[in-house]
Protein backbone atom coordinates (compact mmCIF):
# COMPACT_ATOMS: atom_id res chain seq x y z
CA UNK A 1 0.00 0.00 0.00
CA UNK A 2 0.96 3.64 -0.32
CA UNK A 3 2.15 5.24 2.89
CA UNK A 4 0.89 8.74 3.54
CA UNK A 5 4.36 9.97 4.44
CA UNK A 6 5.67 8.68 1.13
CA UNK A 7 3.28 10.71 -0.98
CA UNK A 8 5.51 13.81 -1.33
CA UNK A 9 8.39 11.60 -2.50
CA UNK A 10 6.52 9.87 -5.32
CA UNK A 11 4.71 13.08 -6.19
CA UNK A 12 8.02 14.87 -6.66
CA UNK A 13 9.26 11.98 -8.79
CA UNK A 14 6.16 11.92 -10.99
CA UNK A 15 6.11 15.71 -11.31
CA UNK A 16 9.76 15.63 -12.38
CA UNK A 17 8.94 13.04 -15.07
CA UNK A 18 5.96 15.00 -16.34
CA UNK A 19 7.91 18.27 -16.40
CA UNK A 20 10.73 16.58 -18.31
CA UNK A 21 8.23 15.31 -20.88
CA UNK A 22 6.61 18.74 -21.19
CA UNK A 23 9.97 20.46 -21.63
CA UNK A 24 11.10 18.04 -24.32
CA UNK A 25 11.57 19.45 -27.85
CA UNK A 26 8.36 17.74 -28.99
CA UNK A 27 5.92 17.40 -26.06
CA UNK A 28 3.23 14.87 -26.88
CA UNK A 29 0.57 12.94 -25.00
CA UNK A 30 2.25 9.75 -26.23
CA UNK A 31 5.18 10.61 -23.98
CA UNK A 32 3.15 11.78 -20.99
CA UNK A 33 0.48 9.11 -20.73
CA UNK A 34 2.76 6.08 -20.20
CA UNK A 35 4.49 7.83 -17.30
CA UNK A 36 1.11 8.66 -15.75
CA UNK A 37 -0.24 5.12 -16.12
CA UNK A 38 2.91 3.42 -14.83
CA UNK A 39 2.86 5.64 -11.73
CA UNK A 40 -0.86 4.98 -11.18
CA UNK A 41 -0.51 1.20 -11.36
CA UNK A 42 2.57 1.16 -9.13
CA UNK A 43 1.12 3.44 -6.47
CA UNK A 44 -2.07 1.42 -6.11
CA UNK A 45 -0.46 -2.01 -6.61
CA UNK A 46 -2.59 -2.76 -9.66
CA UNK A 47 -1.99 -4.83 -12.75
CA UNK A 48 -2.49 -1.98 -15.22
CA UNK A 49 -3.91 1.49 -15.76
CA UNK A 50 -5.71 3.46 -18.44
CA UNK A 51 -6.46 7.05 -19.38
CA UNK A 52 -9.78 8.03 -20.89
CA UNK A 53 -10.19 11.51 -22.35
CA UNK A 54 -13.23 13.59 -23.21
CA UNK A 55 -13.68 14.57 -26.86
CA UNK A 56 -15.56 17.87 -27.03
CA UNK A 57 -16.26 17.58 -30.75
CA UNK A 58 -17.82 14.13 -30.55
CA UNK A 59 -19.11 14.57 -27.00
CA UNK A 60 -17.80 11.21 -25.87
CA UNK A 61 -15.35 9.63 -23.42
CA UNK A 62 -12.81 7.39 -25.14
CA UNK A 63 -9.78 5.25 -24.32
CA UNK A 64 -6.68 7.33 -25.01
CA UNK A 65 -4.06 4.97 -23.57
CA UNK A 66 -3.50 1.79 -21.60
CA UNK A 67 -0.40 0.03 -20.30
CA UNK A 68 -2.05 -3.38 -20.22
CA UNK A 69 0.29 -6.24 -21.16
CA UNK A 70 -2.42 -7.83 -23.29
CA UNK A 71 -1.18 -8.15 -26.91
CA UNK A 72 -4.53 -6.90 -28.21
CA UNK A 73 -4.98 -4.08 -25.69
CA UNK A 74 -4.24 -1.49 -28.36
CA UNK A 75 -7.53 -2.39 -30.04
CA UNK A 76 -9.49 -0.42 -27.44
CA UNK A 77 -7.64 2.83 -28.14
CA UNK A 78 -10.08 5.37 -29.52
CA UNK A 79 -13.05 3.26 -28.43
CA UNK A 80 -15.76 5.36 -26.72
CA UNK A 81 -17.41 4.20 -23.50
CA UNK A 82 -20.98 4.99 -22.44
CA UNK A 83 -21.48 7.68 -19.84
CA UNK A 84 -23.51 5.08 -17.93
CA UNK A 85 -20.37 2.93 -17.51
CA UNK A 86 -18.14 3.01 -14.42
CA UNK A 87 -15.71 5.42 -16.10
CA UNK A 88 -18.65 7.45 -17.41
CA UNK A 89 -20.10 7.69 -13.91
CA UNK A 90 -16.76 8.96 -12.56
CA UNK A 91 -16.68 11.53 -15.35
CA UNK A 92 -20.27 12.70 -14.86
CA UNK A 93 -20.23 12.81 -11.07
CA UNK A 94 -16.67 14.19 -10.80
CA UNK A 95 -15.97 11.80 -7.94
CA UNK A 96 -13.63 8.82 -7.43
CA UNK A 97 -15.16 5.37 -7.56
CA UNK A 98 -13.81 1.94 -6.58
CA UNK A 99 -15.36 -1.39 -7.54
CA UNK A 100 -13.76 -4.46 -5.96
CA UNK A 101 -15.78 -6.85 -8.14
CA UNK A 102 -16.91 -5.50 -11.51
CA UNK A 103 -19.01 -8.62 -12.20
CA UNK A 104 -21.41 -7.39 -9.52
CA UNK A 105 -21.68 -3.91 -11.02
CA UNK A 106 -24.09 -3.53 -13.98
CA UNK A 107 -22.20 -0.39 -15.05
CA UNK A 108 -19.15 -2.44 -16.07
CA UNK A 109 -18.69 -2.07 -19.84
CA UNK A 110 -17.78 -5.65 -20.81
CA UNK A 111 -17.34 -4.79 -24.48
CA UNK A 112 -13.92 -3.29 -23.73
CA UNK A 113 -12.69 -6.55 -22.19
CA UNK A 114 -13.98 -8.47 -25.20
CA UNK A 115 -12.15 -6.19 -27.61
CA UNK A 116 -8.88 -6.08 -25.69
CA UNK A 117 -8.71 -9.69 -24.56
CA UNK A 118 -8.13 -8.39 -21.04
CA UNK A 119 -10.03 -9.56 -17.98
CA UNK A 120 -11.11 -6.79 -15.61
CA UNK A 121 -11.83 -7.98 -12.07
CA UNK A 122 -11.57 -4.80 -10.01
CA UNK A 123 -11.31 -1.13 -10.88
CA UNK A 124 -10.76 2.28 -9.34
CA UNK A 125 -10.98 5.55 -11.20
CA UNK A 126 -10.74 9.27 -10.50
CA UNK A 127 -11.77 12.31 -12.53
CA UNK A 128 -8.99 14.37 -14.07
CA UNK A 129 -9.96 17.99 -13.51
CA UNK A 130 -8.24 21.04 -14.98
CA UNK A 131 -9.49 24.59 -14.49
CA UNK A 132 -12.68 23.22 -12.94
CA UNK A 133 -13.37 21.17 -16.06
CA UNK A 134 -13.28 17.36 -16.22
CA UNK A 135 -11.02 16.39 -19.11
CA UNK A 136 -11.06 12.64 -18.54
CA UNK A 137 -10.67 9.71 -16.18
CA UNK A 138 -7.59 7.97 -14.78
CA UNK A 139 -8.30 4.39 -13.81
CA UNK A 140 -6.37 1.45 -12.39
CA UNK A 141 -7.39 -2.16 -12.91
CA UNK A 142 -7.03 -5.44 -11.00
CA UNK A 143 -5.62 -4.57 -7.58
CA UNK A 144 -3.33 -7.38 -6.47
CA UNK A 145 -4.57 -7.33 -2.89
CA UNK A 146 -8.14 -6.16 -2.41
CA UNK A 147 -9.90 -4.11 -1.25
CA UNK A 148 -9.05 -0.69 -2.63
CA UNK A 149 -8.20 1.64 0.25
CA UNK A 150 -8.55 5.31 1.08
CA UNK A 151 -4.79 5.59 0.56
CA UNK A 152 -5.21 4.23 -2.97
CA UNK A 153 -7.87 6.86 -3.58
CA UNK A 154 -5.72 9.63 -2.12
CA UNK A 155 -2.73 8.69 -4.25
CA UNK A 156 -4.78 8.33 -7.42
CA UNK A 157 -6.59 11.64 -6.83
CA UNK A 158 -3.28 13.48 -6.42
CA UNK A 159 -1.86 11.81 -9.50
CA UNK A 160 -5.06 12.60 -11.41
CA UNK A 161 -4.64 16.28 -10.56
CA UNK A 162 -1.03 16.26 -11.77
CA UNK A 163 -2.03 14.35 -14.90
CA UNK A 164 -4.86 16.75 -15.77
CA UNK A 165 -2.57 19.77 -15.62
CA UNK A 166 0.17 18.01 -17.59
CA UNK A 167 -2.25 16.86 -20.31
CA UNK A 168 -3.76 20.33 -20.68
CA UNK A 169 -0.32 21.94 -20.87
CA UNK A 170 0.79 19.39 -23.46
CA UNK A 171 -2.30 20.09 -25.55
CA UNK A 172 -1.72 23.85 -25.35
CA UNK A 173 1.93 23.43 -26.34
CA UNK A 174 0.93 21.32 -29.35
CA UNK A 175 -1.64 23.95 -30.37
CA UNK A 176 0.94 26.69 -29.91
CA UNK A 177 3.47 24.82 -31.99
CA UNK A 178 0.88 24.25 -34.71
CA UNK A 179 -0.10 27.93 -34.65
CA UNK A 180 3.54 28.98 -34.87
CA UNK A 181 4.09 26.65 -37.82
CA UNK A 182 1.01 28.04 -39.55
CA UNK A 183 2.16 31.59 -38.83
CA UNK A 184 5.58 30.75 -40.21
CA UNK A 185 3.95 29.34 -43.33
CA UNK A 186 1.80 32.47 -43.70
CA UNK A 187 4.91 34.64 -43.40
CA UNK A 188 6.66 32.56 -46.08
CA UNK A 189 3.66 32.84 -48.41
CA UNK A 190 3.47 36.59 -47.80
CA UNK A 191 7.16 37.01 -48.56
CA UNK A 192 6.81 34.91 -51.71
CA UNK A 193 3.78 36.92 -52.82
CA UNK A 194 5.57 40.23 -52.26
CA UNK A 195 8.65 38.95 -54.07
CA UNK A 196 6.65 37.69 -57.06
CA UNK A 197 4.36 40.72 -57.16
CA UNK A 198 7.22 43.19 -57.00
CA UNK A 199 9.09 41.32 -59.74
CA UNK A 200 6.06 41.06 -62.01
CA UNK A 201 5.23 44.72 -61.48
CA UNK A 202 8.81 45.83 -61.93
CA UNK A 203 9.16 44.11 -65.32
CA UNK A 204 6.34 45.90 -67.24
CA UNK A 205 7.09 49.17 -65.48
CA UNK A 206 10.71 48.83 -66.61
CA UNK A 207 9.60 48.31 -70.19
CA UNK A 208 7.29 51.30 -70.08
CA UNK A 209 9.98 53.49 -68.57
CA UNK A 210 12.45 52.26 -71.15
PDB file of C-alpha atoms in Angstrom:
ATOM      1  CA  UNK A   1       0.000   0.000   0.000  1.00  0.00           C
ATOM      2  CA  UNK A   2       0.956   3.639  -0.320  1.00  0.00           C
ATOM      3  CA  UNK A   3       2.147   5.235   2.893  1.00  0.00           C
ATOM      4  CA  UNK A   4       0.887   8.744   3.539  1.00  0.00           C
ATOM      5  CA  UNK A   5       4.359   9.972   4.443  1.00  0.00           C
ATOM      6  CA  UNK A   6       5.669   8.677   1.130  1.00  0.00           C
ATOM      7  CA  UNK A   7       3.277  10.709  -0.983  1.00  0.00           C
ATOM      8  CA  UNK A   8       5.510  13.807  -1.329  1.00  0.00           C
ATOM      9  CA  UNK A   9       8.390  11.604  -2.501  1.00  0.00           C
ATOM     10  CA  UNK A  10       6.518   9.871  -5.321  1.00  0.00           C
ATOM     11  CA  UNK A  11       4.705  13.076  -6.193  1.00  0.00           C
ATOM     12  CA  UNK A  12       8.023  14.875  -6.662  1.00  0.00           C
ATOM     13  CA  UNK A  13       9.262  11.981  -8.793  1.00  0.00           C
ATOM     14  CA  UNK A  14       6.161  11.917 -10.988  1.00  0.00           C
ATOM     15  CA  UNK A  15       6.107  15.712 -11.306  1.00  0.00           C
ATOM     16  CA  UNK A  16       9.756  15.626 -12.379  1.00  0.00           C
ATOM     17  CA  UNK A  17       8.940  13.037 -15.067  1.00  0.00           C
ATOM     18  CA  UNK A  18       5.956  15.005 -16.341  1.00  0.00           C
ATOM     19  CA  UNK A  19       7.908  18.266 -16.404  1.00  0.00           C
ATOM     20  CA  UNK A  20      10.727  16.578 -18.308  1.00  0.00           C
ATOM     21  CA  UNK A  21       8.231  15.310 -20.883  1.00  0.00           C
ATOM     22  CA  UNK A  22       6.609  18.739 -21.188  1.00  0.00           C
ATOM     23  CA  UNK A  23       9.969  20.460 -21.628  1.00  0.00           C
ATOM     24  CA  UNK A  24      11.099  18.038 -24.320  1.00  0.00           C
ATOM     25  CA  UNK A  25      11.569  19.449 -27.849  1.00  0.00           C
ATOM     26  CA  UNK A  26       8.363  17.743 -28.985  1.00  0.00           C
ATOM     27  CA  UNK A  27       5.921  17.400 -26.057  1.00  0.00           C
ATOM     28  CA  UNK A  28       3.227  14.866 -26.881  1.00  0.00           C
ATOM     29  CA  UNK A  29       0.572  12.940 -25.005  1.00  0.00           C
ATOM     30  CA  UNK A  30       2.251   9.748 -26.227  1.00  0.00           C
ATOM     31  CA  UNK A  31       5.183  10.611 -23.981  1.00  0.00           C
ATOM     32  CA  UNK A  32       3.153  11.784 -20.992  1.00  0.00           C
ATOM     33  CA  UNK A  33       0.480   9.112 -20.727  1.00  0.00           C
ATOM     34  CA  UNK A  34       2.761   6.078 -20.201  1.00  0.00           C
ATOM     35  CA  UNK A  35       4.491   7.829 -17.295  1.00  0.00           C
ATOM     36  CA  UNK A  36       1.112   8.664 -15.748  1.00  0.00           C
ATOM     37  CA  UNK A  37      -0.241   5.120 -16.123  1.00  0.00           C
ATOM     38  CA  UNK A  38       2.909   3.417 -14.826  1.00  0.00           C
ATOM     39  CA  UNK A  39       2.860   5.640 -11.735  1.00  0.00           C
ATOM     40  CA  UNK A  40      -0.857   4.984 -11.179  1.00  0.00           C
ATOM     41  CA  UNK A  41      -0.505   1.197 -11.362  1.00  0.00           C
ATOM     42  CA  UNK A  42       2.574   1.164  -9.135  1.00  0.00           C
ATOM     43  CA  UNK A  43       1.116   3.443  -6.469  1.00  0.00           C
ATOM     44  CA  UNK A  44      -2.075   1.418  -6.111  1.00  0.00           C
ATOM     45  CA  UNK A  45      -0.460  -2.006  -6.611  1.00  0.00           C
ATOM     46  CA  UNK A  46      -2.586  -2.755  -9.664  1.00  0.00           C
ATOM     47  CA  UNK A  47      -1.992  -4.828 -12.749  1.00  0.00           C
ATOM     48  CA  UNK A  48      -2.490  -1.977 -15.220  1.00  0.00           C
ATOM     49  CA  UNK A  49      -3.913   1.488 -15.759  1.00  0.00           C
ATOM     50  CA  UNK A  50      -5.707   3.461 -18.436  1.00  0.00           C
ATOM     51  CA  UNK A  51      -6.456   7.050 -19.382  1.00  0.00           C
ATOM     52  CA  UNK A  52      -9.785   8.031 -20.890  1.00  0.00           C
ATOM     53  CA  UNK A  53     -10.188  11.506 -22.349  1.00  0.00           C
ATOM     54  CA  UNK A  54     -13.227  13.589 -23.214  1.00  0.00           C
ATOM     55  CA  UNK A  55     -13.682  14.573 -26.856  1.00  0.00           C
ATOM     56  CA  UNK A  56     -15.564  17.871 -27.033  1.00  0.00           C
ATOM     57  CA  UNK A  57     -16.263  17.582 -30.752  1.00  0.00           C
ATOM     58  CA  UNK A  58     -17.820  14.127 -30.550  1.00  0.00           C
ATOM     59  CA  UNK A  59     -19.108  14.575 -26.996  1.00  0.00           C
ATOM     60  CA  UNK A  60     -17.796  11.206 -25.866  1.00  0.00           C
ATOM     61  CA  UNK A  61     -15.353   9.632 -23.421  1.00  0.00           C
ATOM     62  CA  UNK A  62     -12.814   7.385 -25.137  1.00  0.00           C
ATOM     63  CA  UNK A  63      -9.783   5.248 -24.324  1.00  0.00           C
ATOM     64  CA  UNK A  64      -6.682   7.330 -25.009  1.00  0.00           C
ATOM     65  CA  UNK A  65      -4.055   4.970 -23.573  1.00  0.00           C
ATOM     66  CA  UNK A  66      -3.501   1.787 -21.597  1.00  0.00           C
ATOM     67  CA  UNK A  67      -0.405   0.031 -20.305  1.00  0.00           C
ATOM     68  CA  UNK A  68      -2.046  -3.381 -20.221  1.00  0.00           C
ATOM     69  CA  UNK A  69       0.289  -6.241 -21.158  1.00  0.00           C
ATOM     70  CA  UNK A  70      -2.424  -7.835 -23.288  1.00  0.00           C
ATOM     71  CA  UNK A  71      -1.179  -8.151 -26.908  1.00  0.00           C
ATOM     72  CA  UNK A  72      -4.531  -6.903 -28.208  1.00  0.00           C
ATOM     73  CA  UNK A  73      -4.982  -4.081 -25.685  1.00  0.00           C
ATOM     74  CA  UNK A  74      -4.239  -1.489 -28.359  1.00  0.00           C
ATOM     75  CA  UNK A  75      -7.531  -2.393 -30.039  1.00  0.00           C
ATOM     76  CA  UNK A  76      -9.485  -0.415 -27.437  1.00  0.00           C
ATOM     77  CA  UNK A  77      -7.640   2.834 -28.142  1.00  0.00           C
ATOM     78  CA  UNK A  78     -10.080   5.368 -29.517  1.00  0.00           C
ATOM     79  CA  UNK A  79     -13.053   3.263 -28.426  1.00  0.00           C
ATOM     80  CA  UNK A  80     -15.761   5.355 -26.723  1.00  0.00           C
ATOM     81  CA  UNK A  81     -17.410   4.196 -23.504  1.00  0.00           C
ATOM     82  CA  UNK A  82     -20.979   4.990 -22.439  1.00  0.00           C
ATOM     83  CA  UNK A  83     -21.477   7.682 -19.835  1.00  0.00           C
ATOM     84  CA  UNK A  84     -23.506   5.081 -17.932  1.00  0.00           C
ATOM     85  CA  UNK A  85     -20.373   2.926 -17.511  1.00  0.00           C
ATOM     86  CA  UNK A  86     -18.139   3.010 -14.422  1.00  0.00           C
ATOM     87  CA  UNK A  87     -15.715   5.422 -16.102  1.00  0.00           C
ATOM     88  CA  UNK A  88     -18.651   7.448 -17.414  1.00  0.00           C
ATOM     89  CA  UNK A  89     -20.105   7.692 -13.908  1.00  0.00           C
ATOM     90  CA  UNK A  90     -16.764   8.955 -12.563  1.00  0.00           C
ATOM     91  CA  UNK A  91     -16.681  11.527 -15.348  1.00  0.00           C
ATOM     92  CA  UNK A  92     -20.268  12.697 -14.858  1.00  0.00           C
ATOM     93  CA  UNK A  93     -20.232  12.813 -11.067  1.00  0.00           C
ATOM     94  CA  UNK A  94     -16.673  14.185 -10.802  1.00  0.00           C
ATOM     95  CA  UNK A  95     -15.975  11.799  -7.944  1.00  0.00           C
ATOM     96  CA  UNK A  96     -13.634   8.819  -7.434  1.00  0.00           C
ATOM     97  CA  UNK A  97     -15.158   5.366  -7.565  1.00  0.00           C
ATOM     98  CA  UNK A  98     -13.810   1.941  -6.581  1.00  0.00           C
ATOM     99  CA  UNK A  99     -15.362  -1.390  -7.542  1.00  0.00           C
ATOM    100  CA  UNK A 100     -13.757  -4.458  -5.963  1.00  0.00           C
ATOM    101  CA  UNK A 101     -15.777  -6.854  -8.137  1.00  0.00           C
ATOM    102  CA  UNK A 102     -16.913  -5.504 -11.512  1.00  0.00           C
ATOM    103  CA  UNK A 103     -19.008  -8.622 -12.199  1.00  0.00           C
ATOM    104  CA  UNK A 104     -21.409  -7.393  -9.522  1.00  0.00           C
ATOM    105  CA  UNK A 105     -21.684  -3.911 -11.024  1.00  0.00           C
ATOM    106  CA  UNK A 106     -24.085  -3.528 -13.977  1.00  0.00           C
ATOM    107  CA  UNK A 107     -22.199  -0.389 -15.052  1.00  0.00           C
ATOM    108  CA  UNK A 108     -19.151  -2.437 -16.069  1.00  0.00           C
ATOM    109  CA  UNK A 109     -18.686  -2.068 -19.836  1.00  0.00           C
ATOM    110  CA  UNK A 110     -17.784  -5.649 -20.815  1.00  0.00           C
ATOM    111  CA  UNK A 111     -17.345  -4.786 -24.483  1.00  0.00           C
ATOM    112  CA  UNK A 112     -13.923  -3.287 -23.727  1.00  0.00           C
ATOM    113  CA  UNK A 113     -12.690  -6.553 -22.193  1.00  0.00           C
ATOM    114  CA  UNK A 114     -13.984  -8.470 -25.195  1.00  0.00           C
ATOM    115  CA  UNK A 115     -12.149  -6.187 -27.608  1.00  0.00           C
ATOM    116  CA  UNK A 116      -8.877  -6.080 -25.690  1.00  0.00           C
ATOM    117  CA  UNK A 117      -8.711  -9.689 -24.560  1.00  0.00           C
ATOM    118  CA  UNK A 118      -8.127  -8.386 -21.038  1.00  0.00           C
ATOM    119  CA  UNK A 119     -10.025  -9.565 -17.980  1.00  0.00           C
ATOM    120  CA  UNK A 120     -11.113  -6.786 -15.605  1.00  0.00           C
ATOM    121  CA  UNK A 121     -11.829  -7.979 -12.066  1.00  0.00           C
ATOM    122  CA  UNK A 122     -11.575  -4.798 -10.006  1.00  0.00           C
ATOM    123  CA  UNK A 123     -11.309  -1.125 -10.881  1.00  0.00           C
ATOM    124  CA  UNK A 124     -10.756   2.276  -9.336  1.00  0.00           C
ATOM    125  CA  UNK A 125     -10.984   5.554 -11.202  1.00  0.00           C
ATOM    126  CA  UNK A 126     -10.739   9.268 -10.496  1.00  0.00           C
ATOM    127  CA  UNK A 127     -11.773  12.309 -12.533  1.00  0.00           C
ATOM    128  CA  UNK A 128      -8.994  14.375 -14.069  1.00  0.00           C
ATOM    129  CA  UNK A 129      -9.965  17.993 -13.514  1.00  0.00           C
ATOM    130  CA  UNK A 130      -8.235  21.035 -14.981  1.00  0.00           C
ATOM    131  CA  UNK A 131      -9.493  24.593 -14.494  1.00  0.00           C
ATOM    132  CA  UNK A 132     -12.680  23.220 -12.941  1.00  0.00           C
ATOM    133  CA  UNK A 133     -13.372  21.166 -16.058  1.00  0.00           C
ATOM    134  CA  UNK A 134     -13.281  17.358 -16.221  1.00  0.00           C
ATOM    135  CA  UNK A 135     -11.015  16.388 -19.107  1.00  0.00           C
ATOM    136  CA  UNK A 136     -11.064  12.642 -18.538  1.00  0.00           C
ATOM    137  CA  UNK A 137     -10.666   9.711 -16.177  1.00  0.00           C
ATOM    138  CA  UNK A 138      -7.586   7.971 -14.779  1.00  0.00           C
ATOM    139  CA  UNK A 139      -8.302   4.386 -13.805  1.00  0.00           C
ATOM    140  CA  UNK A 140      -6.368   1.445 -12.391  1.00  0.00           C
ATOM    141  CA  UNK A 141      -7.389  -2.160 -12.910  1.00  0.00           C
ATOM    142  CA  UNK A 142      -7.029  -5.437 -10.995  1.00  0.00           C
ATOM    143  CA  UNK A 143      -5.617  -4.570  -7.583  1.00  0.00           C
ATOM    144  CA  UNK A 144      -3.332  -7.381  -6.474  1.00  0.00           C
ATOM    145  CA  UNK A 145      -4.574  -7.328  -2.890  1.00  0.00           C
ATOM    146  CA  UNK A 146      -8.142  -6.165  -2.408  1.00  0.00           C
ATOM    147  CA  UNK A 147      -9.900  -4.107  -1.250  1.00  0.00           C
ATOM    148  CA  UNK A 148      -9.050  -0.686  -2.626  1.00  0.00           C
ATOM    149  CA  UNK A 149      -8.202   1.635   0.247  1.00  0.00           C
ATOM    150  CA  UNK A 150      -8.554   5.309   1.079  1.00  0.00           C
ATOM    151  CA  UNK A 151      -4.795   5.587   0.556  1.00  0.00           C
ATOM    152  CA  UNK A 152      -5.212   4.228  -2.973  1.00  0.00           C
ATOM    153  CA  UNK A 153      -7.866   6.856  -3.582  1.00  0.00           C
ATOM    154  CA  UNK A 154      -5.719   9.633  -2.117  1.00  0.00           C
ATOM    155  CA  UNK A 155      -2.728   8.688  -4.250  1.00  0.00           C
ATOM    156  CA  UNK A 156      -4.783   8.328  -7.420  1.00  0.00           C
ATOM    157  CA  UNK A 157      -6.589  11.641  -6.835  1.00  0.00           C
ATOM    158  CA  UNK A 158      -3.285  13.485  -6.416  1.00  0.00           C
ATOM    159  CA  UNK A 159      -1.859  11.812  -9.504  1.00  0.00           C
ATOM    160  CA  UNK A 160      -5.056  12.595 -11.414  1.00  0.00           C
ATOM    161  CA  UNK A 161      -4.641  16.283 -10.565  1.00  0.00           C
ATOM    162  CA  UNK A 162      -1.032  16.263 -11.769  1.00  0.00           C
ATOM    163  CA  UNK A 163      -2.032  14.352 -14.899  1.00  0.00           C
ATOM    164  CA  UNK A 164      -4.862  16.748 -15.773  1.00  0.00           C
ATOM    165  CA  UNK A 165      -2.569  19.767 -15.623  1.00  0.00           C
ATOM    166  CA  UNK A 166       0.174  18.011 -17.594  1.00  0.00           C
ATOM    167  CA  UNK A 167      -2.252  16.864 -20.309  1.00  0.00           C
ATOM    168  CA  UNK A 168      -3.765  20.330 -20.680  1.00  0.00           C
ATOM    169  CA  UNK A 169      -0.316  21.943 -20.866  1.00  0.00           C
ATOM    170  CA  UNK A 170       0.790  19.395 -23.463  1.00  0.00           C
ATOM    171  CA  UNK A 171      -2.302  20.088 -25.553  1.00  0.00           C
ATOM    172  CA  UNK A 172      -1.722  23.846 -25.355  1.00  0.00           C
ATOM    173  CA  UNK A 173       1.930  23.425 -26.337  1.00  0.00           C
ATOM    174  CA  UNK A 174       0.930  21.319 -29.347  1.00  0.00           C
ATOM    175  CA  UNK A 175      -1.642  23.946 -30.371  1.00  0.00           C
ATOM    176  CA  UNK A 176       0.936  26.692 -29.906  1.00  0.00           C
ATOM    177  CA  UNK A 177       3.469  24.815 -31.991  1.00  0.00           C
ATOM    178  CA  UNK A 178       0.881  24.254 -34.708  1.00  0.00           C
ATOM    179  CA  UNK A 179      -0.100  27.933 -34.649  1.00  0.00           C
ATOM    180  CA  UNK A 180       3.543  28.976 -34.865  1.00  0.00           C
ATOM    181  CA  UNK A 181       4.089  26.651 -37.818  1.00  0.00           C
ATOM    182  CA  UNK A 182       1.006  28.041 -39.547  1.00  0.00           C
ATOM    183  CA  UNK A 183       2.158  31.591 -38.835  1.00  0.00           C
ATOM    184  CA  UNK A 184       5.575  30.754 -40.210  1.00  0.00           C
ATOM    185  CA  UNK A 185       3.945  29.339 -43.333  1.00  0.00           C
ATOM    186  CA  UNK A 186       1.804  32.474 -43.701  1.00  0.00           C
ATOM    187  CA  UNK A 187       4.907  34.643 -43.401  1.00  0.00           C
ATOM    188  CA  UNK A 188       6.655  32.564 -46.076  1.00  0.00           C
ATOM    189  CA  UNK A 189       3.661  32.838 -48.408  1.00  0.00           C
ATOM    190  CA  UNK A 190       3.469  36.585 -47.799  1.00  0.00           C
ATOM    191  CA  UNK A 191       7.162  37.008 -48.560  1.00  0.00           C
ATOM    192  CA  UNK A 192       6.807  34.908 -51.715  1.00  0.00           C
ATOM    193  CA  UNK A 193       3.784  36.923 -52.815  1.00  0.00           C
ATOM    194  CA  UNK A 194       5.569  40.227 -52.257  1.00  0.00           C
ATOM    195  CA  UNK A 195       8.651  38.949 -54.071  1.00  0.00           C
ATOM    196  CA  UNK A 196       6.647  37.685 -57.058  1.00  0.00           C
ATOM    197  CA  UNK A 197       4.361  40.715 -57.162  1.00  0.00           C
ATOM    198  CA  UNK A 198       7.218  43.188 -57.000  1.00  0.00           C
ATOM    199  CA  UNK A 199       9.092  41.321 -59.735  1.00  0.00           C
ATOM    200  CA  UNK A 200       6.057  41.058 -62.009  1.00  0.00           C
ATOM    201  CA  UNK A 201       5.227  44.718 -61.479  1.00  0.00           C
ATOM    202  CA  UNK A 202       8.808  45.831 -61.926  1.00  0.00           C
ATOM    203  CA  UNK A 203       9.164  44.112 -65.317  1.00  0.00           C
ATOM    204  CA  UNK A 204       6.336  45.898 -67.236  1.00  0.00           C
ATOM    205  CA  UNK A 205       7.093  49.170 -65.484  1.00  0.00           C
ATOM    206  CA  UNK A 206      10.713  48.830 -66.614  1.00  0.00           C
ATOM    207  CA  UNK A 207       9.604  48.309 -70.190  1.00  0.00           C
ATOM    208  CA  UNK A 208       7.291  51.304 -70.082  1.00  0.00           C
ATOM    209  CA  UNK A 209       9.984  53.494 -68.570  1.00  0.00           C
ATOM    210  CA  UNK A 210      12.454  52.265 -71.146  1.00  0.00           C
TER     211      UNK A 210
END
